[in-house]
Amino acid sequence: VGPKLTPQQEECLRRFGEFVNRRFGTRARAWHAIDATCLGVLRRSEFLKAISATGYAGSQSNLWAVIAGDAAKISQKEFDPEGFKELVTFRRAVVAKFSSLQRPFEEQGEPTRRLDFEAFSKMCKRAELPPPHEKLFVMLAARGAVGWSEVRFLEGWD
């Protein structure tokens, strides 16, 4: 989002934010829903189609203009700048501590371990991520836990 928004653009973002909170809970979860290929980048046409499929009733074109401006594509970095920073920090800390993003989610060498909030918070503490860990957990969790399937999209991030 650019530095100065018009009142109409601010209203567009506000309404979209309300929709995201109701439908997905966080922008990070919304991004995962619209980035079905998990490539981390969406072209305008892909974004518009995906946003429409979520049930968003506002103007997808206006939303694109507010988020992406004249850009040909966007990533989670533009879609959710704050969440993007937190996820990059999470990824870096986990890799630094455990040598890979996958390792904390392994059981007997397979990435099948799922962490409830308590276990997730302990893992974050071991990775020296400052608390609180609730926001990260909410951004990543599915069905009350975080597993490899919820974090593997971060694998190539930096």
mmCIF file of C-alpha atoms in Angstrom:
data_model
loop_
_atom_site.group_PDB
_atom_site.id
_atom_site.type_symbol
_atom_site.label_atom_id
_atom_site.label_comp_id
_atom_site.label_asym_id
_atom_site.label_seq_id
_atom_site.Cartn_x
_atom_site.Cartn_y
_atom_site.Cartn_z
ATOM 1 C CA VAL A 1 0.000 0.000 0.000
ATOM 2 C CA GLY A 2 1.353 3.369 -0.982
ATOM 3 C CA PRO A 3 2.085 6.106 1.526
ATOM 4 C CA LYS A 4 -1.006 8.281 0.966
ATOM 5 C CA LEU A 5 -4.428 6.768 0.416
ATOM 6 C CA THR A 6 -7.591 8.543 -0.647
ATOM 7 C CA PRO A 7 -10.625 8.228 1.617
ATOM 8 C CA GLN A 8 -12.137 5.784 -0.913
ATOM 9 C CA GLN A 9 -8.996 3.625 -0.849
ATOM 10 C CA GLU A 10 -8.955 3.659 2.944
ATOM 11 C CA GLU A 11 -12.607 2.567 2.947
ATOM 12 C CA CYS A 12 -11.838 -0.211 0.457
ATOM 13 C CA LEU A 13 -9.038 -1.527 2.720
ATOM 14 C CA ARG A 14 -11.206 -1.196 5.821
ATOM 15 C CA ARG A 15 -14.041 -3.219 4.264
ATOM 16 C CA PHE A 16 -11.647 -5.823 2.952
ATOM 17 C CA GLY A 17 -9.999 -6.059 6.379
ATOM 18 C CA GLU A 18 -13.398 -6.658 7.992
ATOM 19 C CA PHE A 19 -14.160 -9.360 5.423
ATOM 20 C CA VAL A 20 -10.787 -11.046 6.006
ATOM 21 C CA ASN A 21 -11.290 -11.030 9.773
ATOM 22 C CA ARG A 22 -14.761 -12.576 9.452
ATOM 23 C CA ARG A 23 -13.892 -15.139 6.774
ATOM 24 C CA PHE A 24 -10.275 -16.087 7.554
ATOM 25 C CA GLY A 25 -9.260 -14.560 10.868
ATOM 26 C CA THR A 26 -5.962 -13.152 9.545
ATOM 27 C CA ARG A 27 -4.517 -11.797 6.319
ATOM 28 C CA ALA A 28 -1.956 -14.599 6.376
ATOM 29 C CA ARG A 29 -4.740 -17.188 6.261
ATOM 30 C CA ALA A 30 -6.514 -15.213 3.542
ATOM 31 C CA TRP A 31 -3.312 -15.218 1.484
ATOM 32 C CA HIS A 32 -3.016 -18.995 1.799
ATOM 33 C CA ALA A 33 -6.601 -19.332 0.609
ATOM 34 C CA ILE A 34 -6.095 -17.189 -2.479
ATOM 35 C CA ASP A 35 -2.595 -18.467 -3.312
ATOM 36 C CA ALA A 36 -3.846 -21.951 -4.154
ATOM 37 C CA THR A 37 -0.645 -22.902 -6.018
ATOM 38 C CA CYS A 38 1.537 -21.852 -3.044
ATOM 39 C CA LEU A 39 3.938 -20.127 -5.428
ATOM 40 C CA GLY A 40 3.860 -17.000 -3.290
ATOM 41 C CA VAL A 41 3.051 -14.664 -6.177
ATOM 42 C CA LEU A 42 -0.210 -13.833 -7.919
ATOM 43 C CA ARG A 43 -0.750 -12.008 -11.190
ATOM 44 C CA ARG A 44 -3.652 -9.572 -11.337
ATOM 45 C CA SER A 45 -5.978 -12.016 -13.114
ATOM 46 C CA GLU A 46 -5.193 -14.794 -10.607
ATOM 47 C CA PHE A 47 -5.751 -12.441 -7.680
ATOM 48 C CA LEU A 48 -9.092 -11.164 -8.999
ATOM 49 C CA LYS A 49 -10.360 -14.690 -9.656
ATOM 50 C CA ALA A 50 -9.203 -15.952 -6.246
ATOM 51 C CA ILE A 51 -10.654 -12.990 -4.335
ATOM 52 C CA SER A 52 -13.961 -13.440 -6.119
ATOM 53 C CA ALA A 53 -13.993 -17.131 -5.158
ATOM 54 C CA THR A 54 -13.647 -16.231 -1.467
ATOM 55 C CA GLY A 55 -17.010 -14.503 -1.549
ATOM 56 C CA TYR A 56 -15.640 -10.974 -1.220
ATOM 57 C CA ALA A 57 -18.455 -8.704 -2.414
ATOM 58 C CA GLY A 58 -16.414 -5.521 -2.818
ATOM 59 C CA SER A 59 -14.676 -4.386 -5.969
ATOM 60 C CA GLN A 60 -11.779 -6.740 -6.635
ATOM 61 C CA SER A 61 -10.320 -4.285 -9.174
ATOM 62 C CA ASN A 62 -10.324 -1.443 -6.657
ATOM 63 C CA LEU A 63 -8.772 -3.718 -4.067
ATOM 64 C CA TRP A 64 -5.991 -4.665 -6.506
ATOM 65 C CA ALA A 65 -5.365 -0.976 -7.252
ATOM 66 C CA VAL A 66 -5.042 -0.185 -3.526
ATOM 67 C CA ILE A 67 -2.791 -3.145 -2.719
ATOM 68 C CA ALA A 68 -0.713 -3.454 -5.878
ATOM 69 C CA GLY A 69 -1.078 -0.169 -7.737
ATOM 70 C CA ASP A 70 0.383 -0.602 -11.222
ATOM 71 C CA ALA A 71 2.325 -3.760 -10.366
ATOM 72 C CA ALA A 72 1.798 -6.816 -12.567
ATOM 73 C CA LYS A 73 1.862 -9.200 -9.595
ATOM 74 C CA ILE A 74 1.852 -9.257 -5.806
ATOM 75 C CA SER A 75 3.138 -11.487 -3.056
ATOM 76 C CA GLN A 76 2.211 -11.861 0.588
ATOM 77 C CA LYS A 77 4.697 -9.049 1.239
ATOM 78 C CA GLU A 78 2.350 -6.543 -0.429
ATOM 79 C CA PHE A 79 -0.854 -8.269 0.658
ATOM 80 C CA ASP A 80 0.079 -8.485 4.354
ATOM 81 C CA PRO A 81 3.279 -6.501 5.057
ATOM 82 C CA GLU A 82 3.123 -6.877 8.844
ATOM 83 C CA GLY A 83 2.371 -10.581 8.730
ATOM 84 C CA PHE A 84 5.063 -11.094 6.106
ATOM 85 C CA LYS A 85 7.712 -9.593 8.397
ATOM 86 C CA GLU A 86 6.606 -11.777 11.308
ATOM 87 C CA LEU A 87 6.657 -14.923 9.181
ATOM 88 C CA VAL A 88 10.111 -14.153 7.774
ATOM 89 C CA THR A 89 11.397 -13.603 11.319
ATOM 90 C CA PHE A 90 9.793 -16.896 12.391
ATOM 91 C CA ARG A 91 11.327 -18.775 9.470
ATOM 92 C CA ARG A 92 14.813 -17.370 10.035
ATOM 93 C CA ALA A 93 14.751 -18.104 13.782
ATOM 94 C CA VAL A 94 13.513 -21.683 13.324
ATOM 95 C CA VAL A 95 16.092 -22.436 10.625
ATOM 96 C CA ALA A 96 18.886 -20.893 12.733
ATOM 97 C CA LYS A 97 17.955 -23.016 15.753
ATOM 98 C CA PHE A 98 16.916 -26.301 14.123
ATOM 99 C CA SER A 99 18.962 -26.188 10.867
ATOM 100 C CA SER A 100 15.784 -26.506 8.812
ATOM 101 C CA LEU A 101 12.224 -25.307 8.868
ATOM 102 C CA GLN A 102 10.932 -28.872 8.695
ATOM 103 C CA ARG A 103 12.891 -30.364 11.613
ATOM 104 C CA PRO A 104 10.634 -29.166 14.500
ATOM 105 C CA PHE A 105 7.721 -30.898 12.759
ATOM 106 C CA GLU A 106 9.419 -34.266 12.318
ATOM 107 C CA GLU A 107 8.605 -37.483 14.135
ATOM 108 C CA GLN A 108 10.874 -40.426 13.328
ATOM 109 C CA GLY A 109 12.264 -38.528 10.349
ATOM 110 C CA GLU A 110 8.860 -37.728 8.812
ATOM 111 C CA PRO A 111 7.217 -34.266 8.930
ATOM 112 C CA THR A 112 4.065 -35.521 10.662
ATOM 113 C CA ARG A 113 4.293 -33.775 14.045
ATOM 114 C CA ARG A 114 1.592 -31.193 14.784
ATOM 115 C CA LEU A 115 2.123 -28.639 17.542
ATOM 116 C CA ASP A 116 -0.697 -27.351 19.709
ATOM 117 C CA PHE A 117 -0.251 -23.857 21.098
ATOM 118 C CA GLU A 118 1.757 -24.971 24.129
ATOM 119 C CA ALA A 119 4.204 -27.028 22.043
ATOM 120 C CA PHE A 120 4.379 -24.306 19.379
ATOM 121 C CA SER A 121 5.191 -21.686 22.006
ATOM 122 C CA LYS A 122 7.945 -23.917 23.459
ATOM 123 C CA MET A 123 9.416 -24.361 19.975
ATOM 124 C CA CYS A 124 9.319 -20.568 19.450
ATOM 125 C CA LYS A 125 11.096 -20.039 22.782
ATOM 126 C CA ARG A 126 13.785 -22.555 21.792
ATOM 127 C CA ALA A 127 14.196 -20.619 18.542
ATOM 128 C CA GLU A 128 14.555 -17.456 20.662
ATOM 129 C CA LEU A 129 11.489 -15.764 19.194
ATOM 130 C CA PRO A 130 10.192 -13.160 21.629
ATOM 131 C CA PRO A 131 6.715 -13.691 23.057
ATOM 132 C CA PRO A 132 3.844 -13.409 22.645
ATOM 133 C CA HIS A 133 3.542 -16.338 20.225
ATOM 134 C CA GLU A 134 -0.256 -16.278 19.955
ATOM 135 C CA LYS A 135 -0.349 -14.122 16.831
ATOM 136 C CA LEU A 136 2.073 -16.387 14.958
ATOM 137 C CA PHE A 137 0.117 -19.443 16.050
ATOM 138 C CA VAL A 138 -3.154 -17.944 14.820
ATOM 139 C CA MET A 139 -1.524 -16.972 11.509
ATOM 140 C CA LEU A 140 -0.276 -20.506 10.902
ATOM 141 C CA ALA A 141 -2.573 -22.924 12.715
ATOM 142 C CA ALA A 142 -5.172 -25.128 11.066
ATOM 143 C CA ARG A 143 -7.486 -27.302 13.117
ATOM 144 C CA GLY A 144 -5.911 -26.077 16.358
ATOM 145 C CA ALA A 145 -2.315 -27.001 15.565
ATOM 146 C CA VAL A 146 0.662 -26.099 13.381
ATOM 147 C CA GLY A 147 2.339 -28.758 11.302
ATOM 148 C CA TRP A 148 4.662 -28.968 8.339
ATOM 149 C CA SER A 149 1.747 -28.573 5.921
ATOM 150 C CA GLU A 150 0.991 -25.160 7.450
ATOM 151 C CA VAL A 151 4.570 -23.825 7.360
ATOM 152 C CA ARG A 152 6.159 -25.399 4.281
ATOM 153 C CA PHE A 153 5.101 -22.422 2.138
ATOM 154 C CA LEU A 154 7.803 -20.473 4.050
ATOM 155 C CA GLU A 155 10.539 -22.810 2.813
ATOM 156 C CA GLY A 156 11.954 -20.488 0.140
ATOM 157 C CA TRP A 157 11.340 -17.190 1.930
ATOM 158 C CA ASP A 158 13.968 -14.714 2.990
#
